[in-house]
Amino acid sequence: MLYILFFVSVFSFQTLFGGKHFVLISAPGSGKGMFCQYMVKKYDYVQICPGDLFRKEIELRTDLGISIAPIIQRGDYVDEEIVCSLVKKHVEKAINQGRHFIIDGFPRSEISLLFLADLLRAYGLENECCFLQFIVSDELSAERILDRIVCMNCFRVYNRISCSPIMNNLCDDCGSFLTCRSSDTKEIIYKRLIYFHDHIEPLIEKAQAKGYLVKKINSQCSIQQLEVLYEQLLQN
């Protein structure tokens, strides 16, 4: 019975949505994390977030983690060649598992956009990928980030005001302690927002010019309203 229900659920999802993959090009604090969590939990998507993957390397104190820790601490960006290699590895893993993916925080330059386009083309996914931007003011982005707490084990994101955990400072999913990211300071937040507007946001128009499907969502609303928008997105 459970298998039948699962099959019906997956069939319904594929019929409505067509099973597209997502590439998120959105500002920090715009709601990317919430969207990813919703899609992972409800539709079994794979979230590919270079930032989270790097933070895990730092936590495990791998050679890569040790080398990039100071870069992450400053709020700067890791070398593009390393990021491209990491994204390729996890995209191919998701494809081999037969699962849909969301790439969060990549591409970040025209070079990495071309790299991603080549990767999608190699697997015949050009027409199965939607570039998505969440629109929000810089002030609200900064406010959300300053109130953000995260699980460094499973990377679930919470907000002290709008999306707090059931138990204080404990992750609802894995029970690990929640913490603020060391880079979530007002100075670093605005540094990253300026960089986003100057260097990353223009990639949305470049992706559209290359023929990719592009969608924009106003995310200056409640979580409940956002979930309605997610479902509308899936049906269009």
Short mmCIF file of C-alpha atoms in Angstrom, two decimals:
data_model
loop_
_atom_site.label_atom_id
_atom_site.label_comp_id
_atom_site.label_asym_id
_atom_site.label_seq_id
_atom_site.Cartn_x
_atom_site.Cartn_y
_atom_site.Cartn_z
CA MET A 1 0.00 0.00 0.00
CA LEU A 2 2.81 2.42 0.92
CA TYR A 3 4.53 1.65 -2.40
CA ILE A 4 1.31 2.37 -4.32
CA LEU A 5 0.85 5.68 -2.48
CA PHE A 6 4.45 6.65 -3.20
CA PHE A 7 4.04 5.78 -6.89
CA VAL A 8 0.83 7.84 -7.14
CA SER A 9 2.55 10.78 -5.41
CA VAL A 10 5.56 10.69 -7.74
CA PHE A 11 3.37 10.19 -10.83
CA SER A 12 1.23 13.19 -9.82
CA PHE A 13 4.34 15.32 -9.31
CA GLN A 14 5.85 14.36 -12.67
CA THR A 15 2.56 14.98 -14.50
CA LEU A 16 2.01 18.42 -12.97
CA PHE A 17 5.54 19.64 -12.98
CA GLY A 18 7.52 17.76 -15.58
CA GLY A 19 10.31 17.16 -13.10
CA LYS A 20 12.39 20.27 -13.75
CA HIS A 21 15.68 21.00 -12.02
CA PHE A 22 16.28 24.43 -10.46
CA VAL A 23 19.19 26.84 -10.46
CA LEU A 24 18.77 29.58 -7.85
CA ILE A 25 20.31 32.96 -8.58
CA SER A 26 19.10 35.02 -5.65
CA ALA A 27 20.51 37.33 -3.01
CA PRO A 28 21.57 36.06 0.44
CA GLY A 29 18.54 36.05 2.74
CA SER A 30 16.06 36.09 -0.15
CA GLY A 31 14.43 32.77 0.78
CA LYS A 32 16.56 30.29 -1.18
CA GLY A 33 17.09 28.06 1.82
CA MET A 34 13.39 27.85 2.65
CA PHE A 35 12.55 26.90 -0.94
CA CYS A 36 15.21 24.19 -0.93
CA GLN A 37 13.99 22.76 2.37
CA TYR A 38 10.42 22.65 1.08
CA MET A 39 11.39 20.89 -2.15
CA VAL A 40 13.75 18.43 -0.45
CA LYS A 41 11.16 17.46 2.15
CA LYS A 42 8.07 17.33 -0.06
CA TYR A 43 9.47 16.23 -3.43
CA ASP A 44 12.77 14.51 -2.52
CA TYR A 45 14.96 16.99 -4.37
CA VAL A 46 18.74 17.02 -3.90
CA GLN A 47 20.02 20.40 -2.72
CA ILE A 48 23.47 21.26 -4.07
CA CYS A 49 24.76 24.25 -2.14
CA PRO A 50 28.51 24.88 -2.44
CA GLY A 51 28.44 27.02 0.72
CA ASP A 52 27.01 24.18 2.83
CA LEU A 53 29.37 21.65 1.26
CA PHE A 54 32.35 23.87 2.06
CA ARG A 55 31.16 24.40 5.63
CA LYS A 56 30.98 20.62 6.06
CA GLU A 57 34.57 20.33 4.81
CA ILE A 58 35.60 22.96 7.37
CA GLU A 59 33.77 21.15 10.18
CA LEU A 60 35.48 17.86 9.25
CA ARG A 61 38.85 19.66 9.06
CA THR A 62 39.72 18.15 5.70
CA ASP A 63 42.63 19.59 3.72
CA LEU A 64 40.13 21.49 1.58
CA GLY A 65 38.26 22.69 4.67
CA ILE A 66 41.41 24.01 6.34
CA SER A 67 42.49 25.84 3.19
CA ILE A 68 39.13 27.56 2.59
CA ALA A 69 38.17 28.33 6.22
CA PRO A 70 39.78 31.83 6.24
CA ILE A 71 38.07 32.67 2.94
CA ILE A 72 34.62 31.70 4.27
CA GLN A 73 35.28 33.58 7.53
CA ARG A 74 35.92 36.81 5.58
CA GLY A 75 32.76 36.34 3.53
CA ASP A 76 34.81 36.00 0.35
CA TYR A 77 34.33 33.46 -2.43
CA VAL A 78 36.25 30.22 -2.90
CA ASP A 79 38.24 29.75 -6.13
CA GLU A 80 35.86 29.18 -9.03
CA GLU A 81 37.62 26.08 -10.32
CA ILE A 82 37.09 24.35 -6.96
CA VAL A 83 33.41 25.32 -6.89
CA CYS A 84 32.80 24.10 -10.46
CA SER A 85 34.42 20.76 -9.69
CA LEU A 86 32.30 20.36 -6.53
CA VAL A 87 29.04 21.22 -8.34
CA LYS A 88 29.81 18.83 -11.19
CA LYS A 89 30.48 16.00 -8.74
CA HIS A 90 27.16 16.44 -6.92
CA VAL A 91 25.07 17.08 -10.05
CA GLU A 92 26.35 13.82 -11.55
CA LYS A 93 25.65 12.02 -8.27
CA ALA A 94 22.02 13.25 -8.30
CA ILE A 95 21.61 12.24 -11.96
CA ASN A 96 23.00 8.78 -11.25
CA GLN A 97 20.48 8.44 -8.40
CA GLY A 98 17.65 9.44 -10.75
CA ARG A 99 16.75 12.46 -8.59
CA HIS A 100 16.01 16.08 -9.39
CA PHE A 101 18.31 18.75 -8.01
CA ILE A 102 18.39 22.37 -6.92
CA ILE A 103 21.67 24.24 -7.35
CA ASP A 104 21.81 26.98 -4.71
CA GLY A 105 24.52 29.66 -4.87
CA PHE A 106 25.96 28.79 -8.27
CA PRO A 107 26.76 30.01 -10.90
CA ARG A 108 28.33 33.25 -9.68
CA SER A 109 30.06 34.49 -12.85
CA GLU A 110 29.71 34.21 -16.62
CA ILE A 111 32.50 31.61 -16.60
CA SER A 112 30.63 29.36 -14.17
CA LEU A 113 27.38 29.95 -16.09
CA LEU A 114 29.10 28.65 -19.24
CA PHE A 115 30.46 25.72 -17.22
CA LEU A 116 26.96 24.89 -15.96
CA ALA A 117 25.48 25.25 -19.46
CA ASP A 118 28.04 22.75 -20.79
CA LEU A 119 27.28 20.36 -17.91
CA LEU A 120 23.51 20.52 -18.49
CA ARG A 121 24.01 20.08 -22.23
CA ALA A 122 26.20 17.02 -21.68
CA TYR A 123 23.29 15.32 -19.89
CA GLY A 124 20.56 16.68 -22.18
CA LEU A 125 19.01 18.81 -19.41
CA GLU A 126 18.91 22.22 -21.11
CA ASN A 127 15.11 22.14 -21.42
CA GLU A 128 14.54 20.61 -17.99
CA CYS A 129 16.14 23.39 -15.96
CA CYS A 130 14.52 26.52 -14.51
CA PHE A 131 16.56 29.49 -13.31
CA LEU A 132 14.79 31.00 -10.31
CA GLN A 133 15.24 34.36 -8.57
CA PHE A 134 13.57 35.36 -5.32
CA ILE A 135 13.05 39.14 -5.18
CA VAL A 136 13.45 40.85 -1.81
CA SER A 137 14.79 44.18 -0.53
CA ASP A 138 18.36 44.34 0.77
CA GLU A 139 17.01 45.57 4.12
CA LEU A 140 14.80 42.52 4.56
CA SER A 141 17.58 40.20 3.35
CA ALA A 142 19.93 41.60 6.01
CA GLU A 143 17.23 41.38 8.70
CA ARG A 144 16.53 37.73 7.87
CA ILE A 145 20.21 36.81 7.91
CA LEU A 146 20.86 38.50 11.25
CA ASP A 147 17.98 36.47 12.74
CA ARG A 148 19.15 33.24 11.06
CA ILE A 149 20.28 30.15 12.92
CA VAL A 150 21.39 26.97 11.17
CA CYS A 151 22.05 23.31 11.86
CA MET A 152 25.66 22.56 10.96
CA ASN A 153 24.86 18.84 10.76
CA CYS A 154 21.98 18.71 8.25
CA PHE A 155 22.14 22.41 7.23
CA ARG A 156 18.47 23.14 7.89
CA VAL A 157 17.91 26.89 8.18
CA TYR A 158 15.73 28.55 10.83
CA ASN A 159 14.80 32.11 11.70
CA ARG A 160 14.38 33.22 15.30
CA ILE A 161 11.39 35.38 14.37
CA SER A 162 9.51 33.77 11.50
CA CYS A 163 10.59 30.10 11.54
CA SER A 164 11.91 29.08 14.95
CA PRO A 165 12.61 25.44 15.93
CA ILE A 166 10.13 23.53 18.08
CA MET A 167 12.72 23.17 20.85
CA ASN A 168 14.95 26.13 21.58
CA ASN A 169 18.30 25.92 19.71
CA LEU A 170 17.76 22.29 18.63
CA CYS A 171 17.18 21.16 15.03
CA ASP A 172 13.72 19.68 14.44
CA ASP A 173 15.13 17.13 11.98
CA CYS A 174 18.31 15.79 13.60
CA GLY A 175 18.36 17.22 17.13
CA SER A 176 21.73 18.93 16.68
CA PHE A 177 22.46 22.31 18.24
CA LEU A 178 21.72 25.39 16.15
CA THR A 179 24.16 28.23 15.72
CA CYS A 180 24.75 31.48 13.87
CA ARG A 181 27.19 31.39 11.00
CA SER A 182 30.36 33.31 11.84
CA SER A 183 30.01 35.20 8.54
CA ASP A 184 26.48 36.41 9.35
CA THR A 185 27.53 39.90 10.43
CA LYS A 186 26.08 43.16 9.16
CA GLU A 187 29.38 44.15 7.51
CA ILE A 188 29.77 40.86 5.63
CA ILE A 189 26.07 40.67 4.73
CA TYR A 190 26.12 44.03 2.92
CA LYS A 191 29.46 43.17 1.31
CA ARG A 192 27.89 40.04 -0.17
CA LEU A 193 24.71 41.87 -1.22
CA ILE A 194 26.74 44.47 -3.14
CA TYR A 195 28.73 41.69 -4.81
CA PHE A 196 25.52 39.86 -5.70
CA HIS A 197 23.94 42.90 -7.40
CA ASP A 198 27.13 43.80 -9.26
CA HIS A 199 28.34 40.38 -10.41
CA ILE A 200 25.77 37.61 -9.91
CA GLU A 201 22.32 39.11 -10.51
CA PRO A 202 23.09 39.94 -14.20
CA LEU A 203 23.45 36.19 -14.81
CA ILE A 204 19.65 35.85 -14.70
CA GLU A 205 19.34 37.90 -17.89
CA LYS A 206 22.26 36.03 -19.47
CA ALA A 207 20.58 32.69 -18.69
CA GLN A 208 17.35 33.94 -20.25
CA ALA A 209 19.25 35.11 -23.33
CA LYS A 210 20.64 31.57 -23.67
CA GLY A 211 17.07 30.26 -23.85
CA TYR A 212 16.68 28.93 -20.31
CA LEU A 213 13.34 29.19 -18.52
CA VAL A 214 13.57 32.00 -15.94
CA LYS A 215 11.07 32.65 -13.15
CA LYS A 216 11.03 35.45 -10.57
CA ILE A 217 9.14 35.31 -7.26
CA ASN A 218 8.47 38.16 -4.85
CA SER A 219 9.48 36.59 -1.54
CA GLN A 220 8.64 39.52 0.75
CA CYS A 221 5.85 37.58 2.41
CA SER A 222 5.16 34.97 5.07
CA ILE A 223 6.33 31.35 4.89
CA GLN A 224 2.72 30.22 4.40
CA GLN A 225 2.29 32.58 1.46
CA LEU A 226 5.61 31.42 0.00
CA GLU A 227 4.52 27.79 0.10
CA VAL A 228 1.46 28.72 -1.96
CA LEU A 229 3.79 30.40 -4.47
CA TYR A 230 5.98 27.28 -4.59
CA GLU A 231 3.01 25.14 -5.52
CA GLN A 232 1.89 27.64 -8.17
CA LEU A 233 5.41 27.55 -9.58
CA LEU A 234 5.28 23.77 -9.86
CA GLN A 235 2.03 23.90 -11.81
CA ASN A 236 3.22 26.48 -14.38
#
